[in-house]
Short mmCIF file of C-alpha atoms in Angstrom, two decimals:
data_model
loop_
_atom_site.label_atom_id
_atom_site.label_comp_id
_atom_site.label_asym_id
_atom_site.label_seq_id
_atom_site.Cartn_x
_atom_site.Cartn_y
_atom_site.Cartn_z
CA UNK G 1087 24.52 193.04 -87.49
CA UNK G 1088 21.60 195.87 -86.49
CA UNK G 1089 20.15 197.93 -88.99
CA UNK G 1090 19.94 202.02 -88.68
CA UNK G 1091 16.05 202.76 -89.21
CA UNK G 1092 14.93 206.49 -88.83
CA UNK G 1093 11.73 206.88 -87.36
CA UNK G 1094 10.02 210.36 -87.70
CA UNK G 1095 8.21 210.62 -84.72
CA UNK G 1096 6.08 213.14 -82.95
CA UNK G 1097 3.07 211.09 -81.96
CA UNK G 1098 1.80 207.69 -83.72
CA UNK G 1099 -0.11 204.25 -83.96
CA UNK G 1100 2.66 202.67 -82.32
CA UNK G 1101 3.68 203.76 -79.05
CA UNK G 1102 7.49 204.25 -77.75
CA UNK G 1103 7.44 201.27 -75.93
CA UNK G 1104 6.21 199.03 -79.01
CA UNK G 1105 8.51 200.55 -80.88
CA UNK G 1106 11.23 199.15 -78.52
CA UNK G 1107 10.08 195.94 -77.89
CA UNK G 1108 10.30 195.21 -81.79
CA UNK G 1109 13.46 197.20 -81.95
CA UNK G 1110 15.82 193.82 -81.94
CA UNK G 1111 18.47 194.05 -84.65
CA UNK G 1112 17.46 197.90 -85.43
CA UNK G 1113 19.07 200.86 -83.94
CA UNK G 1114 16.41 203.30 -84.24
CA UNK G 1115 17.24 207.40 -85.31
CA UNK G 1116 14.38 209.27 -83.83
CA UNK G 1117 13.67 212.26 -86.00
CA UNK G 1118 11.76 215.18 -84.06
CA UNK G 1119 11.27 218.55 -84.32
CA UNK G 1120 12.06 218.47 -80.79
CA UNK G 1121 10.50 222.43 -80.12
CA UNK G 1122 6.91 221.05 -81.54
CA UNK G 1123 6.96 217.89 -79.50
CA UNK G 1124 4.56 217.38 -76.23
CA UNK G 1125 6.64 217.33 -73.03
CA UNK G 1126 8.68 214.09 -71.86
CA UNK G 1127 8.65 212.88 -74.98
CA UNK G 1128 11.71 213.26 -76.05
CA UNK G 1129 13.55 212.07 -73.19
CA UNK G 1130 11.09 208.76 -73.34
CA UNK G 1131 12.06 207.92 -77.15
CA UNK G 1132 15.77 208.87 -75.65
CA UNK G 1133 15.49 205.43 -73.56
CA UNK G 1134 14.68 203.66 -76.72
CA UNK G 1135 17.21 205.32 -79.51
CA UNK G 1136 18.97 208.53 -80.44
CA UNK G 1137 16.99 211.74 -80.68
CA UNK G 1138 17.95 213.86 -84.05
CA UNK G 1139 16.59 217.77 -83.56
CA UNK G 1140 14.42 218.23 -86.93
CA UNK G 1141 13.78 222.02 -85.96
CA UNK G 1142 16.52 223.05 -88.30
CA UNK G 1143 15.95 220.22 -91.15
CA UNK G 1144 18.59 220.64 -93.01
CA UNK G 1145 20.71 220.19 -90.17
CA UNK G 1146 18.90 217.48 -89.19
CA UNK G 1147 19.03 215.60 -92.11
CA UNK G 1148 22.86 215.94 -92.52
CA UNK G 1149 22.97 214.36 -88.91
CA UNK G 1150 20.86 211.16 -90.29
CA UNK G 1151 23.15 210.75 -93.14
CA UNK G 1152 25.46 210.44 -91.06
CA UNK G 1153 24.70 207.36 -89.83
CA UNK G 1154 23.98 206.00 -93.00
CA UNK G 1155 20.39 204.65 -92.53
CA UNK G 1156 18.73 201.71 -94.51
CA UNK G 1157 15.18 202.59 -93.52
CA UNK G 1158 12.45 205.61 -93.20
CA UNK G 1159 9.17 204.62 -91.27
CA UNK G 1160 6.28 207.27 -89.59
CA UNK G 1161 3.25 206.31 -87.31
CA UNK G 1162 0.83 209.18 -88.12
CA UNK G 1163 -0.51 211.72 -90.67
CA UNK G 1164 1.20 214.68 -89.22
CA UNK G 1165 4.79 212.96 -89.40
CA UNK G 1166 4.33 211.61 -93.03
CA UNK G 1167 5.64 214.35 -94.81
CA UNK G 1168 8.36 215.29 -93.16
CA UNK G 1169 9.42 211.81 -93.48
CA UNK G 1170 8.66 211.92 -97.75
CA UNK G 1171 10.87 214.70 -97.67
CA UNK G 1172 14.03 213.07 -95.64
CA UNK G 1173 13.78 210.00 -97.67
CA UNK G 1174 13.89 212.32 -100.27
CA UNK G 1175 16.95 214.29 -99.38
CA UNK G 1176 18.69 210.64 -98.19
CA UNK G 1177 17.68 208.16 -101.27
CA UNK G 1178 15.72 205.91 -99.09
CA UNK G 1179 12.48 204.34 -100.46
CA UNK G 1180 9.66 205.66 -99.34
CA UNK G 1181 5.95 207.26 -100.09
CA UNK G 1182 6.13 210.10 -102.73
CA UNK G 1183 5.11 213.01 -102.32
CA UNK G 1184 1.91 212.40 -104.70
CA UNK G 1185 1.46 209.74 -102.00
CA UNK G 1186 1.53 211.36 -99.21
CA UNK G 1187 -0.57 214.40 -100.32
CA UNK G 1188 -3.66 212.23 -101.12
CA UNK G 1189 -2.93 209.93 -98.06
CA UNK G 1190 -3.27 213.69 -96.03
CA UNK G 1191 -5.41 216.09 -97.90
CA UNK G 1192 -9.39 214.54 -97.77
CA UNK G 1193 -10.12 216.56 -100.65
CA UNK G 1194 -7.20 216.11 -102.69
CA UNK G 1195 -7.77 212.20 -101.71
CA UNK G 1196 -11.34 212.19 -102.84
CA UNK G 1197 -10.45 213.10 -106.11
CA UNK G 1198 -7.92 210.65 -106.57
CA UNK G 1199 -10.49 208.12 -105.66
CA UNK G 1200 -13.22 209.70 -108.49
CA UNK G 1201 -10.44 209.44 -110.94
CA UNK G 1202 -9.73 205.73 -110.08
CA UNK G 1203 -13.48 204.70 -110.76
CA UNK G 1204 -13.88 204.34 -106.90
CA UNK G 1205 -17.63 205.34 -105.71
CA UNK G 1206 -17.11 208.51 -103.46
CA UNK G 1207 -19.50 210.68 -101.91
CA UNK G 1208 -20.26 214.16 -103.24
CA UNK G 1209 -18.12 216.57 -101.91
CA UNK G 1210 -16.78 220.30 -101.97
CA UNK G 1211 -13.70 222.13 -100.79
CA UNK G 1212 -14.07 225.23 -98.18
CA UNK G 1213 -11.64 227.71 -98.12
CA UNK G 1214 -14.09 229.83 -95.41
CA UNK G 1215 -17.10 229.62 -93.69
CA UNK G 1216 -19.41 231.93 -95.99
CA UNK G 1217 -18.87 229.42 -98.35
CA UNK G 1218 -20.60 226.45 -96.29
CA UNK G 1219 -24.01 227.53 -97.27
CA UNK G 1220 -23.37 226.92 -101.00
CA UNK G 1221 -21.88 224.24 -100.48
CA UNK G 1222 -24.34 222.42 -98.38
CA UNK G 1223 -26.79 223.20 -101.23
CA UNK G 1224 -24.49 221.65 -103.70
CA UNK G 1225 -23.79 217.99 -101.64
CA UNK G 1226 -26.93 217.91 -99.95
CA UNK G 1227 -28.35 216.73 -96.46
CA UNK G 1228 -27.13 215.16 -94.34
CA UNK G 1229 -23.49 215.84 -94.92
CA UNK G 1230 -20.60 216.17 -92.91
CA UNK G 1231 -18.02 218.77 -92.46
CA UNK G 1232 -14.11 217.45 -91.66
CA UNK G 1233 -11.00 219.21 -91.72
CA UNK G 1234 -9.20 218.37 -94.84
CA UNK G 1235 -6.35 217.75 -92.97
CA UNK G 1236 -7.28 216.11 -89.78
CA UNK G 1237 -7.93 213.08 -87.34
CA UNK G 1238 -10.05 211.32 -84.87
CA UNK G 1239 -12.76 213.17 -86.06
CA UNK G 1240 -11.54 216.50 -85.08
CA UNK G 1241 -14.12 219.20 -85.78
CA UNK G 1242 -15.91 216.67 -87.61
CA UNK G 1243 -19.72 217.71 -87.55
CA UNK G 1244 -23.11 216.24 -89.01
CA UNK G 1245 -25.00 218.88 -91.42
CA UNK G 1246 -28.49 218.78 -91.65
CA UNK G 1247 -29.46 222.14 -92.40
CA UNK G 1248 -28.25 225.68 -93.81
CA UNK G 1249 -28.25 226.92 -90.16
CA UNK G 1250 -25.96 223.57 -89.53
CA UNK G 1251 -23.91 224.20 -91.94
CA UNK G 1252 -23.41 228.73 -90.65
CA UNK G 1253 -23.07 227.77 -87.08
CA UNK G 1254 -20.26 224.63 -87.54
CA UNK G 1255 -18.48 226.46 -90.23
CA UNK G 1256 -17.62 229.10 -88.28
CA UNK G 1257 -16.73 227.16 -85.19
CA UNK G 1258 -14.45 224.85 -87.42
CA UNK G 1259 -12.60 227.49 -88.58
CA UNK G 1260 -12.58 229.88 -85.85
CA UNK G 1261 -11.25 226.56 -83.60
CA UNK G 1262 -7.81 227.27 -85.31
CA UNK G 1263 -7.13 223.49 -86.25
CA UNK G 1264 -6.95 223.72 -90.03
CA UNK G 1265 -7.82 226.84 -93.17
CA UNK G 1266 -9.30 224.29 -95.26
CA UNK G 1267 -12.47 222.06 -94.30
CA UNK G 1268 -14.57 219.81 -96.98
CA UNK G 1269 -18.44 219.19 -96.90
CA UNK G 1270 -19.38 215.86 -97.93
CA UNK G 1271 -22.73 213.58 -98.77
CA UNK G 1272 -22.83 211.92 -95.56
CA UNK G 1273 -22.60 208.14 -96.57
CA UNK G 1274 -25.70 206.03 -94.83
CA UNK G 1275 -24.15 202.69 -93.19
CA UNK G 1276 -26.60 199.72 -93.73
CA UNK G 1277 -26.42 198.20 -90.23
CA UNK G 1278 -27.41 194.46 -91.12
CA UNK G 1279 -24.48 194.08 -93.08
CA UNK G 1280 -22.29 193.44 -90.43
CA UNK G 1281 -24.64 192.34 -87.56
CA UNK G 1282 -26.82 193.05 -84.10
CA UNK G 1283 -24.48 195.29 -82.16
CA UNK G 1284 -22.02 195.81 -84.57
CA UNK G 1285 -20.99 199.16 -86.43
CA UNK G 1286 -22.04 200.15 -89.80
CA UNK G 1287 -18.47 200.69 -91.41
CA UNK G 1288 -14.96 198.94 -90.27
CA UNK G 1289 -11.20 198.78 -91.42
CA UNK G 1290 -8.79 197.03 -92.50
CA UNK G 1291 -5.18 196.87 -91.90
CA UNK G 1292 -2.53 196.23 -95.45
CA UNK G 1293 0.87 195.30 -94.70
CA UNK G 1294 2.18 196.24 -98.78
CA UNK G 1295 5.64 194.85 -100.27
CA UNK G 1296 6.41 196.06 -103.74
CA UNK G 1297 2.84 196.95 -104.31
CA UNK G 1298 1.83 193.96 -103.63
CA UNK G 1299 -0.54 192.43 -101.01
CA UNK G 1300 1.74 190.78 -97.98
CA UNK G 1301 -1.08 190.76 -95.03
CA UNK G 1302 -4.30 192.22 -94.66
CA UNK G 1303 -6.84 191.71 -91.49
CA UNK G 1304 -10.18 193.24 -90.81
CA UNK G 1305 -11.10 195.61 -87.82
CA UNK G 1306 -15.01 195.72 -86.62
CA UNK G 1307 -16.54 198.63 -85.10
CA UNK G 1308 -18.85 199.17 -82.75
CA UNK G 1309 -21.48 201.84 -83.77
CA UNK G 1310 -20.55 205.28 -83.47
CA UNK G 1311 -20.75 207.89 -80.79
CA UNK G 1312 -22.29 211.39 -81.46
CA UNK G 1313 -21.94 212.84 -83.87
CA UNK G 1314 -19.07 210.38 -85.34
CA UNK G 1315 -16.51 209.20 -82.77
CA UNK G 1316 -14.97 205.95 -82.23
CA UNK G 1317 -15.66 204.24 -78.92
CA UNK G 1318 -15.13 200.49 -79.60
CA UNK G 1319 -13.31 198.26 -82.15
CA UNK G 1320 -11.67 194.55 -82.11
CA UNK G 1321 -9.77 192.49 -84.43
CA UNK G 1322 -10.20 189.79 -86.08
CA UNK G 1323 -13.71 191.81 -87.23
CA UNK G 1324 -16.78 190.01 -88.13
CA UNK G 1325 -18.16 189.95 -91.57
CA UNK G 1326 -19.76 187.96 -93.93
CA UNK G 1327 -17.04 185.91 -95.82
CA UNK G 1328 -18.43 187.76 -99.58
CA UNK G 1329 -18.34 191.34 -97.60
CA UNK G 1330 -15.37 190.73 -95.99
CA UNK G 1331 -13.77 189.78 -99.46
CA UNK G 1332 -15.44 192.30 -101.21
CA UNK G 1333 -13.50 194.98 -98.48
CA UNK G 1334 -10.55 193.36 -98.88
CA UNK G 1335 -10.44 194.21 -102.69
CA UNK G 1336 -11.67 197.96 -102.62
CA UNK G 1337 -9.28 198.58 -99.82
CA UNK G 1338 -6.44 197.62 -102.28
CA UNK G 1339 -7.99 199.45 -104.74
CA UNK G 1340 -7.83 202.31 -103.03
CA UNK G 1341 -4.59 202.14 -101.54
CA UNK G 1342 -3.70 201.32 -105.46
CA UNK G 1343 -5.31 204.33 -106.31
CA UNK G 1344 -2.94 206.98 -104.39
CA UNK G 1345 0.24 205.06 -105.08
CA UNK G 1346 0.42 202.73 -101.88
CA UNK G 1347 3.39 200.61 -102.69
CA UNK G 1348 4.88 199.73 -99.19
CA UNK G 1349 4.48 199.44 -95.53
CA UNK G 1350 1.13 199.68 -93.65
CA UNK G 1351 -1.99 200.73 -94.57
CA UNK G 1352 -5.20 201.89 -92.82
CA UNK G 1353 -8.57 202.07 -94.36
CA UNK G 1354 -11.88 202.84 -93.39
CA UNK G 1355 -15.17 201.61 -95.08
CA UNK G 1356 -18.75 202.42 -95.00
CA UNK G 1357 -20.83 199.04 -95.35
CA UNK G 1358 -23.94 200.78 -97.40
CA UNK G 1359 -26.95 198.84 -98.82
CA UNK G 1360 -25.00 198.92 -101.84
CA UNK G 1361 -21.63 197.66 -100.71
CA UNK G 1362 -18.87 198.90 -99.02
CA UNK G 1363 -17.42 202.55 -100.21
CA UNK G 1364 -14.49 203.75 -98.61
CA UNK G 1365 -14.50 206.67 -96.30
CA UNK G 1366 -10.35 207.32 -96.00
CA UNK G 1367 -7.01 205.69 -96.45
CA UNK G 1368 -4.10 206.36 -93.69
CA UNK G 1369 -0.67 205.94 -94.86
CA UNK G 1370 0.70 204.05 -91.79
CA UNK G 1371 -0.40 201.80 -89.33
CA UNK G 1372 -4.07 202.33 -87.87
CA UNK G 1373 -4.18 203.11 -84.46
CA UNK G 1374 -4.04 200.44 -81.53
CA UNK G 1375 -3.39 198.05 -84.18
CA UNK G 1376 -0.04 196.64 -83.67
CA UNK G 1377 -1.51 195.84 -79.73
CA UNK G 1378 -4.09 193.59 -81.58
CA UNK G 1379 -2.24 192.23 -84.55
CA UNK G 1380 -0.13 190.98 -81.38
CA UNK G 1381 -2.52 189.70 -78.88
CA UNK G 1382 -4.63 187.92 -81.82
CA UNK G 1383 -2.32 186.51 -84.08
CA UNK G 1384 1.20 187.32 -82.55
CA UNK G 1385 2.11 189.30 -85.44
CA UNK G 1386 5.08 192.17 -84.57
CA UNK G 1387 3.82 194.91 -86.45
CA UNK G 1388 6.45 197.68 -85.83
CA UNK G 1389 8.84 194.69 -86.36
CA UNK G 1390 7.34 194.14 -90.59
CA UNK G 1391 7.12 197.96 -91.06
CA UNK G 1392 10.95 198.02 -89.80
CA UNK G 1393 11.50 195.35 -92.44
CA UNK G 1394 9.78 196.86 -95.22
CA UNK G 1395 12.05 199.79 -94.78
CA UNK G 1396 14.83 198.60 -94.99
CA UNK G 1397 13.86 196.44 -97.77
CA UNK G 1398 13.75 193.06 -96.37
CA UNK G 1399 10.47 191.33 -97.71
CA UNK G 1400 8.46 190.37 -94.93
CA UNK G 1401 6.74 186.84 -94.41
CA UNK G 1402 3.41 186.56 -92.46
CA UNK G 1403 1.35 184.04 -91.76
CA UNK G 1404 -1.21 184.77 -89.57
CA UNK G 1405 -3.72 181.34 -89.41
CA UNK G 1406 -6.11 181.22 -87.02
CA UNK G 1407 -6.19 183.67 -84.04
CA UNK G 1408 -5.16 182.90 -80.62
CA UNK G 1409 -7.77 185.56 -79.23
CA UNK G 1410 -10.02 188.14 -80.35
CA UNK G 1411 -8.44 191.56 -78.85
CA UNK G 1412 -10.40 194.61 -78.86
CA UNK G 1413 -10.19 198.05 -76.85
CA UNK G 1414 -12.74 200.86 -75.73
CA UNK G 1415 -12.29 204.19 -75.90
CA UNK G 1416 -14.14 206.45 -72.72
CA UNK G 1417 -15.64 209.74 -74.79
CA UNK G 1418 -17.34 212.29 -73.28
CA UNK G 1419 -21.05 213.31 -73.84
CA UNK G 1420 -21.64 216.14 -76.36
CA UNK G 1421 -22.30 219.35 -74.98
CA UNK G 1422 -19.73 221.62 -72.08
CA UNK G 1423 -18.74 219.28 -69.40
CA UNK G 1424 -16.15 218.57 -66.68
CA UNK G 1425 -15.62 215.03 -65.63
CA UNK G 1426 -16.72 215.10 -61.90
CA UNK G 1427 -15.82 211.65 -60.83
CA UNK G 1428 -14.50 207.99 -62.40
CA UNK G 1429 -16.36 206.50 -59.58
CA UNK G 1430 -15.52 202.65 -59.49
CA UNK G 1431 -14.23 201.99 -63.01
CA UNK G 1432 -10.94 201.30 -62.75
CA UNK G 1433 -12.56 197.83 -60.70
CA UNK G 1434 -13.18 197.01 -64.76
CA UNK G 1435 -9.37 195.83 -64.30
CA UNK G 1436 -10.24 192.83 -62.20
CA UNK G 1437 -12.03 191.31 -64.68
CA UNK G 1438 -10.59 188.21 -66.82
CA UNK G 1439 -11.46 189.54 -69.76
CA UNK G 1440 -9.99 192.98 -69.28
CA UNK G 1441 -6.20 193.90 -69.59
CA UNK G 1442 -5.87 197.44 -68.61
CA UNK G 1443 -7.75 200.23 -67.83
CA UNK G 1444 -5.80 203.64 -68.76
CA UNK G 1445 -7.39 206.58 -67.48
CA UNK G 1446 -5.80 209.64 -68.74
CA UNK G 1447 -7.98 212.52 -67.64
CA UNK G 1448 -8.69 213.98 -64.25
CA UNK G 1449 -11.86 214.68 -62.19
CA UNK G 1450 -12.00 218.26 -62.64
CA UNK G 1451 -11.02 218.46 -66.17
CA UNK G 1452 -13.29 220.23 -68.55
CA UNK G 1453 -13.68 217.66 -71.51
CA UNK G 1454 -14.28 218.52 -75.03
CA UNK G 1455 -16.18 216.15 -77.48
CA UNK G 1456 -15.42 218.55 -80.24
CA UNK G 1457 -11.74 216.96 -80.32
CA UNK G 1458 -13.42 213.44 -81.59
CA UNK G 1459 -10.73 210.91 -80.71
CA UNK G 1460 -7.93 213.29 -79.26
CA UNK G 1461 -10.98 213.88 -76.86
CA UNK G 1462 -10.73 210.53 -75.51
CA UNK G 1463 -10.60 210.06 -71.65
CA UNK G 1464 -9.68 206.85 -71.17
CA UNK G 1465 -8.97 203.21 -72.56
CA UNK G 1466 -9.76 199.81 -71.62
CA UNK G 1467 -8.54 196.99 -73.86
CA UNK G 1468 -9.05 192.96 -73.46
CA UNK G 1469 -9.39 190.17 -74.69
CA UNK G 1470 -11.54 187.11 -75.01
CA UNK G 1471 -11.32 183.42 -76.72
CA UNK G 1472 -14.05 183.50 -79.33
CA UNK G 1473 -15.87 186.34 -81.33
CA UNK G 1474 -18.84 185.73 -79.56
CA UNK G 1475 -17.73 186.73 -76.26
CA UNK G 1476 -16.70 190.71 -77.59
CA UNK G 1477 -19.92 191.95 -77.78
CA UNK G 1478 -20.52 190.78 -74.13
CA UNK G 1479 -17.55 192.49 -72.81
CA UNK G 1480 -17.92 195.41 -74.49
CA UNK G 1481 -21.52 196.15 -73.01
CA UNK G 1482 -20.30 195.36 -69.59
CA UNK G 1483 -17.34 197.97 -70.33
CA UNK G 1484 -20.60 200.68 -71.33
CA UNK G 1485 -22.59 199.68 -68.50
CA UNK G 1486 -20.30 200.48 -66.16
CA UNK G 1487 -19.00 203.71 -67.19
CA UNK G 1488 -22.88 204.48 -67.59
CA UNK G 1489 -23.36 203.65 -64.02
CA UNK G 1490 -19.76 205.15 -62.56
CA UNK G 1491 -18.85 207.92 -64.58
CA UNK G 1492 -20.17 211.42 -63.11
CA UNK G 1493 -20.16 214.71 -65.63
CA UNK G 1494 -21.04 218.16 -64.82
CA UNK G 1495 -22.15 221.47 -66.24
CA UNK G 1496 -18.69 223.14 -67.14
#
């Protein structure tokens, strides 16, 4: 007997075709606001389930009913609260709105970490860019200035200066992408915490049941790109076994502390001198990890979110990995480019330690750093038999991009 599951879908951790291949035993309700979603994609998640039009919601929920679905699930920020409101409207469990608010507003998350006895950095709320100035003054240098609704470090800038904080203010908010930004102390990563080569902060994926703890693993970094981009990241992470315990408990704490009671988790951490603080919680699966939950332990991530839905308790039991999986996100360098050539790099592919190499840009293409994440060009992901052999890989991935990849004035 399958299981109806809504998924509210317009982009997400977990891609269209892993959310078929762990699909067995669910038919899936794909709820889009199909005028707001990026071309082909609805005909793609049309392979995989039925597509429900959310442009009218009402409508759209009436249609879901319907079909009289046990579950709700949602990959990303942007879908979570439509998703709080049609579990709402249809009595399935889900996050509440309190929830999803904190899990989606920086600032209003922030607060609900002070209030939980959770260290957080000093931060202020900008409603404009004349008010950046101030602001600055009040957190102090260096800071950082992030949308307070936003990802991938999306106009997400370092502040080290009043004249920093004039000229990125009003480039944030003249870019469109959000009315509200935050400034914030700009945590300092301790970079012998986690290791030679490694990144000064991490993450860690929470599979919850009940509010309670079903699975958690940890996700190493590698250090950042300018001015704070992701470029590399495999799983199992490396930590010391205190640290990595020591994560593990303010994660839960924070997930604790805006109401987390089911279904995936994401959370960053900063590993400072004086332990780890926690830089954001994402209400949903981080991205790329259900690709290495599978390669390194086998676990079917889509599959236990399905199952938390609709209200099945899952059972995991990871043990010991069968790989380490990581992947490597191609940015571009700060400033106005185009990319002018990949040169060789798609030869990466040959090696054994390499599964794919996705390049999704075109020589030609002006490339914009300012989009953090959503800026990326390409992907490689891989996979090697002991943590040892990541670090290796991944500086073979950098060298050759350094020595094939061609960028010109734009």
């Amino acid at each position: 007997m399958t299981e109806t599951v809504i998924v509210v879908y317009t982009a997400g951790a977990a891609s269209p075709l892993e959310l078929a291949a762990d699909a067995e035993g669910y038919d899936l309700l794909f709820a889009v606001p199909v005028e707001e979603a990026p071309d082909g994609l609805t005909d793609l998640l049309a392979v995989v389930g039925e597509v429900v039009d959310m442009t009218d919601e009402a409508a759209g929920a009436a249609v879901l009913a319907a079909r009289r679905p046990a579950g709700i699930v949602a990959f990303s920020d942007r879908d979570l609260p439509l998703a709080q409101r049609l579990a709402s409207r249809l009595g399935l469990r889900f996050h509440s709105e309190s929830t999803v608010l904190a899990a989606t507003d920086k600032h209003a998350q922030r607060q609900r970490f002070r209030e939980a006895g959770l260290r957080v950095p000093r931060f202020r709320l900008l409603t404009g860019p004349g008010q950046a100035v101030e602001a600055l003054a009040e957190v102090g240098t260096p800071a950082v200035l992030k949308p307070v609704r936003g990802a991938s470090s999306r106009q997400t800038y370092r502040l080290d200066s009043p004249e920093d904080a004039v000229r990125y203010a009003a480039d944030a908010f003249a870019s469109g992408d959000a009315d509200e930004f935050v400034i914030e102390e700009m945590l300092v990563g301790c970079p012998s915490v986690a290791g030679p080569g490694l990144g000064d902060y991490v993450s860690v994926e929470v599979l919850w049941w009940r509010g309670t703890v079903a699975c958690q693993v940890l996700n190493s970094r590698l250090p950042l790109m300018e001015p704070f981009r992701e470029r590399g990241f495999f799983l199992p992470g490396l930590l010391p076994a205190p640290v990595e315990e020591e994560v593990y408990a303010i994660s839960a704490a924070a997930c604790r502390a805006l109401g987390v009671q089911d279904g995936w988790a994401d959370i960053e951490l900063k590993l400072t001198a004086d332990g780890p603080v926690v830089i954001e919680v994402n209400a949903r699966l981080g991205g790329y990890s259900a690709a290495l939950l599978h390669r390194s332990f086998g676990v079917e991530a889509v599959r236990l979110a399905f199952e938390v839905a609709v209200g099945r308790q899952p059972v995991v039991s990871l043990g010991e990995p069968a790989a380490v999986a990581f992947g490597y996100q191609i940015l571009p360098p700060v400033g106005d480019w185009r990319l002018a050539s990949w040169g060789n790099v798609a030869a990466l592919a040959e090696r054994p330690d390499i599964l794919s190499v996705v390049l999704t840009a075109e020589p030609g293409d002006r490339v914009d750093w300012r989009l953090g994440g959503q800026g990326t060009l390409g992907v490689v992901e891989g996979l090697v038999a002991r943590p040892d052999e990541v670090l290796p890989a991944m500086r073979a991935i950098e060298r050759t991009i350094a020595d094939q990849v061609v960028f010109t004035p734009a």
